[in-house]
């Protein structure tokens, strides 16, 4: 698989693997059997994936443990990203909610290293902004971990532009993770310009629109009671009907190219910028292999334009149905005390 370079010369496969769903996603408990999860991760390595994304809160803890066992035999050939920033008793803080105090970060990294069976974390993100801790304190603490060799690169997840700038001034940020797809494009207005200016990579999670862009959801789809998509306006009513126009375009171009709608949605992101590396997640091996296959899809300029036009139409739909926009609330850290 081709490689891409994020910020700070962090080089990864152009499609990564978001491992969250291996221990549950969309409100549903559990995932595949542990042995199958490990086999899926190792199969992804065989297919050329070098970037794997996890977090201590996934499980909690179980996801890192699975990723660590799966990648231990090939540790020197892959890039492991994990996240800190929620409260856990094992990190010496009250469980629940966000917590990025320096002491909790120092404790969290040691627990993550142990579960991941490694001596360094390639990319260590703050999972959510802690509005009680200045980002300068967070970045300074991670800088200490870099100096100690426990962390190689610093990242942020769902942080606002001001927070990104202030963090980057203390410790250069290699990548920002945020929701971004053909039907969730808010970050083009606030975050992407900052990332371009500072040379920071973007790692889109939910690049398939929480399953919407796979072409498997239509107006007749029903969701399980514990699946949050059933209560999400974008998956309901007139907004869903309007957004399905995007799926129709994906289906049409899929018939022309032999690719799947999901592969086209990922390929569209790869055409956006060279510093974008989508990290789709899935519980099934066939879907994982399908996602990775997006790296081999070739589109004509006309097909790229058609996808861009379809995505623009979804943005217009979001303006028409503001209650149906799948917005993320970006948080800014407090100024230094």
mmCIF file of C-alpha atoms in Angstrom:
data_model
loop_
_atom_site.group_PDB
_atom_site.id
_atom_site.type_symbol
_atom_site.label_atom_id
_atom_site.label_comp_id
_atom_site.label_asym_id
_atom_site.label_seq_id
_atom_site.Cartn_x
_atom_site.Cartn_y
_atom_site.Cartn_z
ATOM 1 C CA UNK A 1 0.000 0.000 0.000
ATOM 2 C CA UNK A 2 1.124 3.545 -0.665
ATOM 3 C CA UNK A 3 2.352 5.600 2.269
ATOM 4 C CA UNK A 4 1.420 9.102 3.396
ATOM 5 C CA UNK A 5 3.259 11.509 5.650
ATOM 6 C CA UNK A 6 1.403 13.280 8.426
ATOM 7 C CA UNK A 7 2.948 16.067 10.455
ATOM 8 C CA UNK A 8 6.430 15.743 11.942
ATOM 9 C CA UNK A 9 7.413 13.188 9.278
ATOM 10 C CA UNK A 10 5.129 10.497 10.679
ATOM 11 C CA UNK A 11 4.721 8.083 7.763
ATOM 12 C CA UNK A 12 1.797 5.636 7.668
ATOM 13 C CA UNK A 13 -0.229 3.606 5.197
ATOM 14 C CA UNK A 14 -2.714 5.777 3.301
ATOM 15 C CA UNK A 15 -5.588 3.878 4.898
ATOM 16 C CA UNK A 16 -5.439 2.965 8.572
ATOM 17 C CA UNK A 17 -7.541 0.741 10.791
ATOM 18 C CA UNK A 18 -9.703 2.216 13.540
ATOM 19 C CA UNK A 19 -9.901 -0.580 16.094
ATOM 20 C CA UNK A 20 -12.674 0.799 18.340
ATOM 21 C CA UNK A 21 -15.424 -1.441 16.960
ATOM 22 C CA UNK A 22 -13.516 -4.571 17.928
ATOM 23 C CA UNK A 23 -14.797 -3.993 21.455
ATOM 24 C CA UNK A 24 -18.152 -2.405 20.617
ATOM 25 C CA UNK A 25 -19.535 0.503 18.613
ATOM 26 C CA UNK A 26 -22.752 2.429 17.983
ATOM 27 C CA UNK A 27 -23.972 1.649 21.479
ATOM 28 C CA UNK A 28 -23.689 -2.102 20.990
ATOM 29 C CA UNK A 29 -21.675 -4.122 23.477
ATOM 30 C CA UNK A 30 -18.810 -6.352 22.554
ATOM 31 C CA UNK A 31 -17.261 -7.230 19.234
ATOM 32 C CA UNK A 32 -15.843 -10.296 17.509
ATOM 33 C CA UNK A 33 -14.220 -13.073 19.487
ATOM 34 C CA UNK A 34 -10.791 -12.019 20.708
ATOM 35 C CA UNK A 35 -9.075 -14.521 18.434
ATOM 36 C CA UNK A 36 -10.941 -13.180 15.402
ATOM 37 C CA UNK A 37 -10.098 -9.582 16.301
ATOM 38 C CA UNK A 38 -6.429 -10.473 16.512
ATOM 39 C CA UNK A 39 -6.637 -12.337 13.212
ATOM 40 C CA UNK A 40 -8.315 -9.336 11.555
ATOM 41 C CA UNK A 41 -5.603 -6.947 12.699
ATOM 42 C CA UNK A 42 -2.904 -9.294 11.461
ATOM 43 C CA UNK A 43 -4.710 -9.678 8.141
ATOM 44 C CA UNK A 44 -4.742 -5.883 7.815
ATOM 45 C CA UNK A 45 -0.966 -5.913 8.285
ATOM 46 C CA UNK A 46 -0.666 -8.518 5.529
ATOM 47 C CA UNK A 47 -2.651 -6.208 3.227
ATOM 48 C CA UNK A 48 -0.289 -3.307 3.876
ATOM 49 C CA UNK A 49 -1.905 -1.379 6.730
ATOM 50 C CA UNK A 50 0.697 0.098 9.066
ATOM 51 C CA UNK A 51 -1.456 2.498 11.143
ATOM 52 C CA UNK A 52 -3.669 1.203 13.966
ATOM 53 C CA UNK A 53 -5.772 3.453 16.181
ATOM 54 C CA UNK A 54 -7.024 2.540 19.652
ATOM 55 C CA UNK A 55 -7.652 4.211 23.050
ATOM 56 C CA UNK A 56 -7.653 3.330 26.728
ATOM 57 C CA UNK A 57 -11.364 4.163 26.950
ATOM 58 C CA UNK A 58 -12.319 1.597 24.288
ATOM 59 C CA UNK A 59 -13.529 -1.329 26.352
ATOM 60 C CA UNK A 60 -12.292 0.297 28.541
ATOM 61 C CA UNK A 61 -8.774 -1.111 28.284
ATOM 62 C CA UNK A 62 -9.706 -4.300 26.361
ATOM 63 C CA UNK A 63 -9.107 -2.709 22.969
ATOM 64 C CA UNK A 64 -5.531 -1.737 23.720
ATOM 65 C CA UNK A 65 -4.897 -5.232 25.050
ATOM 66 C CA UNK A 66 -6.163 -6.830 21.817
ATOM 67 C CA UNK A 67 -4.183 -4.447 19.632
ATOM 68 C CA UNK A 68 -1.055 -5.065 21.693
ATOM 69 C CA UNK A 69 -1.242 -8.836 21.359
ATOM 70 C CA UNK A 70 -2.071 -8.668 17.647
ATOM 71 C CA UNK A 71 0.791 -6.348 16.739
ATOM 72 C CA UNK A 72 3.475 -7.616 19.099
ATOM 73 C CA UNK A 73 5.065 -9.898 16.454
ATOM 74 C CA UNK A 74 5.334 -7.018 13.948
ATOM 75 C CA UNK A 75 5.788 -4.122 16.345
ATOM 76 C CA UNK A 76 8.697 -2.529 14.514
ATOM 77 C CA UNK A 77 6.778 -2.471 11.222
ATOM 78 C CA UNK A 78 3.629 -0.656 12.374
ATOM 79 C CA UNK A 79 2.499 2.631 13.884
ATOM 80 C CA UNK A 80 0.336 2.412 17.009
ATOM 81 C CA UNK A 81 -1.820 5.349 18.085
ATOM 82 C CA UNK A 82 -3.693 5.493 21.361
ATOM 83 C CA UNK A 83 -5.393 8.158 23.455
ATOM 84 C CA UNK A 84 -5.543 9.521 26.978
ATOM 85 C CA UNK A 85 -7.833 12.035 28.614
ATOM 86 C CA UNK A 86 -10.659 10.275 30.460
ATOM 87 C CA UNK A 87 -10.802 9.700 34.181
ATOM 88 C CA UNK A 88 -9.893 6.222 35.464
ATOM 89 C CA UNK A 89 -9.061 5.147 38.988
ATOM 90 C CA UNK A 90 -5.977 3.333 37.725
ATOM 91 C CA UNK A 91 -4.624 6.730 36.677
ATOM 92 C CA UNK A 92 -5.154 8.150 40.148
ATOM 93 C CA UNK A 93 -8.215 10.260 39.359
ATOM 94 C CA UNK A 94 -11.949 9.972 39.809
ATOM 95 C CA UNK A 95 -13.444 7.699 37.177
ATOM 96 C CA UNK A 96 -15.709 9.223 34.547
ATOM 97 C CA UNK A 97 -15.550 12.348 32.435
ATOM 98 C CA UNK A 98 -12.497 13.968 30.925
ATOM 99 C CA UNK A 99 -9.267 14.349 32.838
ATOM 100 C CA UNK A 100 -5.976 15.566 31.407
ATOM 101 C CA UNK A 101 -4.103 16.586 34.520
ATOM 102 C CA UNK A 102 -0.360 16.008 34.112
ATOM 103 C CA UNK A 103 -0.312 13.349 36.841
ATOM 104 C CA UNK A 104 -3.106 11.352 35.196
ATOM 105 C CA UNK A 105 -1.382 11.527 31.792
ATOM 106 C CA UNK A 106 1.869 10.207 33.268
ATOM 107 C CA UNK A 107 0.008 7.307 34.854
ATOM 108 C CA UNK A 108 -2.094 6.615 31.766
ATOM 109 C CA UNK A 109 0.857 6.277 29.420
ATOM 110 C CA UNK A 110 2.467 3.568 31.557
ATOM 111 C CA UNK A 111 -0.751 1.541 31.653
ATOM 112 C CA UNK A 112 -1.201 1.886 27.906
ATOM 113 C CA UNK A 113 2.378 0.830 27.230
ATOM 114 C CA UNK A 114 1.836 -2.283 29.312
ATOM 115 C CA UNK A 115 -1.390 -3.258 27.554
ATOM 116 C CA UNK A 116 0.069 -2.512 24.126
ATOM 117 C CA UNK A 117 3.152 -4.640 24.898
ATOM 118 C CA UNK A 118 5.528 -1.984 23.675
ATOM 119 C CA UNK A 119 8.125 0.456 24.953
ATOM 120 C CA UNK A 120 6.819 3.465 22.987
ATOM 121 C CA UNK A 121 3.585 4.867 21.602
ATOM 122 C CA UNK A 122 4.024 6.216 18.092
ATOM 123 C CA UNK A 123 1.157 8.727 18.292
ATOM 124 C CA UNK A 124 -0.381 9.749 21.612
ATOM 125 C CA UNK A 125 -3.557 11.831 21.363
ATOM 126 C CA UNK A 126 -5.498 13.808 23.902
ATOM 127 C CA UNK A 127 -8.866 12.100 23.380
ATOM 128 C CA UNK A 128 -11.042 15.041 24.394
ATOM 129 C CA UNK A 129 -10.164 18.561 25.468
ATOM 130 C CA UNK A 130 -10.253 19.033 29.225
ATOM 131 C CA UNK A 131 -11.728 22.478 29.821
ATOM 132 C CA UNK A 132 -10.105 22.668 33.255
ATOM 133 C CA UNK A 133 -6.515 22.121 32.094
ATOM 134 C CA UNK A 134 -4.673 24.552 29.789
ATOM 135 C CA UNK A 135 -3.518 22.781 26.649
ATOM 136 C CA UNK A 136 -0.022 24.136 27.321
ATOM 137 C CA UNK A 137 0.104 21.925 30.423
ATOM 138 C CA UNK A 138 -1.066 18.924 28.424
ATOM 139 C CA UNK A 139 1.418 19.485 25.606
ATOM 140 C CA UNK A 140 4.210 20.101 28.093
ATOM 141 C CA UNK A 141 3.478 16.812 29.840
ATOM 142 C CA UNK A 142 3.487 14.896 26.552
ATOM 143 C CA UNK A 143 6.761 16.638 25.696
ATOM 144 C CA UNK A 144 8.213 15.105 28.865
ATOM 145 C CA UNK A 145 7.027 11.696 27.669
ATOM 146 C CA UNK A 146 8.665 12.299 24.304
ATOM 147 C CA UNK A 147 11.896 13.206 26.059
ATOM 148 C CA UNK A 148 11.636 9.980 28.063
ATOM 149 C CA UNK A 149 11.144 7.942 24.866
ATOM 150 C CA UNK A 150 7.682 6.716 25.864
ATOM 151 C CA UNK A 151 5.937 8.736 23.118
ATOM 152 C CA UNK A 152 7.159 9.598 19.626
ATOM 153 C CA UNK A 153 4.472 11.981 18.326
ATOM 154 C CA UNK A 154 1.712 14.143 19.807
ATOM 155 C CA UNK A 155 -1.889 14.277 18.557
ATOM 156 C CA UNK A 156 -5.245 15.831 19.399
ATOM 157 C CA UNK A 157 -8.761 14.540 18.905
ATOM 158 C CA UNK A 158 -11.746 16.829 18.298
ATOM 159 C CA UNK A 159 -9.959 19.953 19.415
ATOM 160 C CA UNK A 160 -10.833 23.456 18.268
ATOM 161 C CA UNK A 161 -8.533 25.550 16.052
ATOM 162 C CA UNK A 162 -7.332 27.750 18.914
ATOM 163 C CA UNK A 163 -6.410 24.745 21.026
ATOM 164 C CA UNK A 164 -4.557 23.177 18.101
ATOM 165 C CA UNK A 165 -2.485 26.338 17.586
ATOM 166 C CA UNK A 166 -1.601 26.681 21.258
ATOM 167 C CA UNK A 167 -0.677 23.009 21.629
ATOM 168 C CA UNK A 168 1.452 23.114 18.476
ATOM 169 C CA UNK A 169 3.395 26.085 19.844
ATOM 170 C CA UNK A 170 4.511 23.984 22.828
ATOM 171 C CA UNK A 171 4.976 20.611 21.146
ATOM 172 C CA UNK A 172 4.482 20.165 17.392
ATOM 173 C CA UNK A 173 1.288 18.253 16.658
ATOM 174 C CA UNK A 174 1.625 15.428 14.141
ATOM 175 C CA UNK A 175 -2.066 14.729 13.553
ATOM 176 C CA UNK A 176 -5.577 15.679 14.552
ATOM 177 C CA UNK A 177 -8.375 13.148 14.624
ATOM 178 C CA UNK A 178 -11.880 14.345 13.859
ATOM 179 C CA UNK A 179 -15.058 13.122 12.234
ATOM 180 C CA UNK A 180 -14.858 13.856 8.531
ATOM 181 C CA UNK A 181 -16.565 12.275 5.541
ATOM 182 C CA UNK A 182 -18.517 13.132 2.414
ATOM 183 C CA UNK A 183 -21.543 13.962 4.565
ATOM 184 C CA UNK A 184 -19.762 15.450 7.581
ATOM 185 C CA UNK A 185 -17.652 18.323 6.277
ATOM 186 C CA UNK A 186 -17.809 20.923 9.050
ATOM 187 C CA UNK A 187 -14.063 20.644 9.623
ATOM 188 C CA UNK A 188 -13.403 22.178 6.210
ATOM 189 C CA UNK A 189 -14.452 25.539 7.609
ATOM 190 C CA UNK A 190 -12.622 25.591 10.934
ATOM 191 C CA UNK A 191 -9.960 22.904 11.263
ATOM 192 C CA UNK A 192 -8.511 22.019 7.863
ATOM 193 C CA UNK A 193 -7.174 25.532 7.155
ATOM 194 C CA UNK A 194 -5.246 25.441 10.437
ATOM 195 C CA UNK A 195 -3.885 21.963 9.724
ATOM 196 C CA UNK A 196 -2.761 23.033 6.252
ATOM 197 C CA UNK A 197 -1.048 26.115 7.661
ATOM 198 C CA UNK A 198 0.799 24.224 10.399
ATOM 199 C CA UNK A 199 1.573 21.064 8.413
ATOM 200 C CA UNK A 200 -0.547 18.768 10.589
ATOM 201 C CA UNK A 201 -2.171 15.600 9.252
ATOM 202 C CA UNK A 202 -5.870 14.724 9.528
ATOM 203 C CA UNK A 203 -7.087 11.288 10.594
ATOM 204 C CA UNK A 204 -10.821 11.139 9.819
ATOM 205 C CA UNK A 205 -12.853 8.797 11.992
ATOM 206 C CA UNK A 206 -16.278 7.652 10.771
ATOM 207 C CA UNK A 207 -15.099 8.265 7.175
ATOM 208 C CA UNK A 208 -18.049 6.159 6.011
ATOM 209 C CA UNK A 209 -20.613 8.304 7.789
ATOM 210 C CA UNK A 210 -21.339 5.730 10.511
ATOM 211 C CA UNK A 211 -22.262 3.225 7.832
ATOM 212 C CA UNK A 212 -24.389 5.558 5.732
ATOM 213 C CA UNK A 213 -21.875 5.765 2.862
ATOM 214 C CA UNK A 214 -21.618 1.990 2.500
ATOM 215 C CA UNK A 215 -24.892 1.962 0.593
ATOM 216 C CA UNK A 216 -26.469 -0.458 3.075
ATOM 217 C CA UNK A 217 -28.820 2.077 4.712
ATOM 218 C CA UNK A 218 -32.004 3.334 3.086
ATOM 219 C CA UNK A 219 -35.381 4.766 4.081
ATOM 220 C CA UNK A 220 -36.572 1.345 5.270
ATOM 221 C CA UNK A 221 -33.629 0.641 7.568
ATOM 222 C CA UNK A 222 -34.365 0.143 11.267
ATOM 223 C CA UNK A 223 -31.794 0.225 14.045
ATOM 224 C CA UNK A 224 -31.503 -1.729 17.265
ATOM 225 C CA UNK A 225 -32.718 0.008 20.418
ATOM 226 C CA UNK A 226 -29.129 0.496 21.634
ATOM 227 C CA UNK A 227 -27.867 1.862 18.298
ATOM 228 C CA UNK A 228 -27.647 5.658 18.607
ATOM 229 C CA UNK A 229 -28.181 6.071 14.856
ATOM 230 C CA UNK A 230 -31.847 5.340 15.437
ATOM 231 C CA UNK A 231 -32.100 8.617 17.377
ATOM 232 C CA UNK A 232 -29.856 10.654 15.069
ATOM 233 C CA UNK A 233 -31.753 13.117 12.842
ATOM 234 C CA UNK A 234 -29.500 12.495 9.850
ATOM 235 C CA UNK A 235 -30.792 8.933 9.710
ATOM 236 C CA UNK A 236 -34.430 9.984 9.824
ATOM 237 C CA UNK A 237 -37.212 11.591 7.821
ATOM 238 C CA UNK A 238 -36.770 14.139 5.066
ATOM 239 C CA UNK A 239 -33.089 14.683 5.857
ATOM 240 C CA UNK A 240 -32.382 10.989 5.296
ATOM 241 C CA UNK A 241 -34.327 11.022 2.036
ATOM 242 C CA UNK A 242 -32.372 14.035 0.811
ATOM 243 C CA UNK A 243 -29.003 12.625 1.877
ATOM 244 C CA UNK A 244 -29.722 9.362 0.057
ATOM 245 C CA UNK A 245 -29.048 11.299 -3.137
ATOM 246 C CA UNK A 246 -25.374 11.018 -2.240
ATOM 247 C CA UNK A 247 -25.668 7.244 -1.967
ATOM 248 C CA UNK A 248 -27.308 7.161 -5.399
ATOM 249 C CA UNK A 249 -24.251 8.876 -6.874
ATOM 250 C CA UNK A 250 -21.936 6.474 -5.063
ATOM 251 C CA UNK A 251 -23.921 3.529 -6.386
ATOM 252 C CA UNK A 252 -23.809 4.877 -9.939
ATOM 253 C CA UNK A 253 -20.052 5.424 -9.944
ATOM 254 C CA UNK A 254 -19.583 2.054 -8.244
ATOM 255 C CA UNK A 255 -21.305 0.400 -11.192
ATOM 256 C CA UNK A 256 -18.937 2.228 -13.549
ATOM 257 C CA UNK A 257 -15.725 1.381 -11.709
ATOM 258 C CA UNK A 258 -16.358 -1.981 -10.071
ATOM 259 C CA UNK A 259 -15.588 -0.405 -6.693
ATOM 260 C CA UNK A 260 -18.034 -0.412 -3.801
ATOM 261 C CA UNK A 261 -19.741 2.726 -2.431
ATOM 262 C CA UNK A 262 -17.617 2.478 0.718
ATOM 263 C CA UNK A 263 -14.414 2.330 -1.305
ATOM 264 C CA UNK A 264 -15.474 5.379 -3.292
ATOM 265 C CA UNK A 265 -16.212 7.343 -0.117
ATOM 266 C CA UNK A 266 -12.726 6.560 1.176
ATOM 267 C CA UNK A 267 -11.110 7.274 -2.186
ATOM 268 C CA UNK A 268 -12.830 10.659 -2.224
ATOM 269 C CA UNK A 269 -11.096 11.535 1.069
ATOM 270 C CA UNK A 270 -7.732 10.452 -0.331
ATOM 271 C CA UNK A 271 -8.271 12.879 -3.219
ATOM 272 C CA UNK A 272 -8.935 15.765 -0.826
ATOM 273 C CA UNK A 273 -5.426 16.325 0.529
ATOM 274 C CA UNK A 274 -2.152 14.373 0.708
ATOM 275 C CA UNK A 275 -2.133 14.680 4.520
ATOM 276 C CA UNK A 276 -5.439 12.850 5.046
ATOM 277 C CA UNK A 277 -5.416 9.223 6.223
ATOM 278 C CA UNK A 278 -8.909 7.791 6.873
ATOM 279 C CA UNK A 279 -9.220 5.190 9.627
ATOM 280 C CA UNK A 280 -12.389 3.176 8.960
ATOM 281 C CA UNK A 281 -13.348 0.622 11.562
ATOM 282 C CA UNK A 282 -15.342 -2.570 11.267
ATOM 283 C CA UNK A 283 -16.096 -5.791 13.112
ATOM 284 C CA UNK A 284 -15.992 -8.031 10.028
ATOM 285 C CA UNK A 285 -13.030 -9.241 8.019
ATOM 286 C CA UNK A 286 -14.777 -8.854 4.667
ATOM 287 C CA UNK A 287 -15.573 -5.185 5.353
ATOM 288 C CA UNK A 288 -12.038 -4.587 6.553
ATOM 289 C CA UNK A 289 -10.623 -6.022 3.330
ATOM 290 C CA UNK A 290 -13.127 -3.986 1.316
ATOM 291 C CA UNK A 291 -12.063 -0.766 3.040
ATOM 292 C CA UNK A 292 -8.386 -1.441 2.464
ATOM 293 C CA UNK A 293 -9.161 -2.065 -1.205
ATOM 294 C CA UNK A 294 -10.038 1.618 -1.561
ATOM 295 C CA UNK A 295 -6.321 2.306 -1.845
ATOM 296 C CA UNK A 296 -6.350 0.608 -5.265
ATOM 297 C CA UNK A 297 -9.378 2.433 -6.710
ATOM 298 C CA UNK A 298 -8.643 4.749 -9.626
ATOM 299 C CA UNK A 299 -11.099 7.451 -10.674
ATOM 300 C CA UNK A 300 -11.336 9.668 -13.713
ATOM 301 C CA UNK A 301 -11.379 13.451 -13.194
ATOM 302 C CA UNK A 302 -15.057 13.384 -14.159
ATOM 303 C CA UNK A 303 -15.849 10.834 -11.456
ATOM 304 C CA UNK A 304 -13.930 12.842 -8.854
ATOM 305 C CA UNK A 305 -15.954 15.909 -9.840
ATOM 306 C CA UNK A 306 -19.212 13.953 -9.577
ATOM 307 C CA UNK A 307 -18.345 12.877 -6.043
ATOM 308 C CA UNK A 308 -17.434 16.448 -5.109
ATOM 309 C CA UNK A 309 -20.717 17.758 -6.487
ATOM 310 C CA UNK A 310 -22.673 15.094 -4.594
ATOM 311 C CA UNK A 311 -20.890 15.963 -1.354
ATOM 312 C CA UNK A 312 -21.641 19.655 -1.931
ATOM 313 C CA UNK A 313 -25.316 18.785 -2.292
ATOM 314 C CA UNK A 314 -25.238 17.078 1.110
ATOM 315 C CA UNK A 315 -23.823 20.266 2.620
ATOM 316 C CA UNK A 316 -26.781 22.166 1.180
ATOM 317 C CA UNK A 317 -29.122 19.558 2.669
ATOM 318 C CA UNK A 318 -27.522 20.153 6.062
ATOM 319 C CA UNK A 319 -28.247 23.866 5.756
ATOM 320 C CA UNK A 320 -31.861 23.112 4.839
ATOM 321 C CA UNK A 321 -32.292 20.701 7.749
ATOM 322 C CA UNK A 322 -30.077 22.184 10.497
ATOM 323 C CA UNK A 323 -31.519 19.813 13.093
ATOM 324 C CA UNK A 324 -30.160 16.930 11.031
ATOM 325 C CA UNK A 325 -26.565 18.071 10.912
ATOM 326 C CA UNK A 326 -24.243 15.657 12.642
ATOM 327 C CA UNK A 327 -22.207 18.385 14.274
ATOM 328 C CA UNK A 328 -19.375 17.859 16.659
ATOM 329 C CA UNK A 329 -18.944 20.401 19.423
ATOM 330 C CA UNK A 330 -15.306 21.395 19.318
ATOM 331 C CA UNK A 331 -13.939 22.437 22.669
ATOM 332 C CA UNK A 332 -11.235 24.974 23.380
ATOM 333 C CA UNK A 333 -8.919 24.529 26.343
ATOM 334 C CA UNK A 334 -8.721 27.343 28.910
ATOM 335 C CA UNK A 335 -5.924 29.854 28.645
ATOM 336 C CA UNK A 336 -2.857 29.311 30.833
ATOM 337 C CA UNK A 337 -3.285 30.354 34.418
#
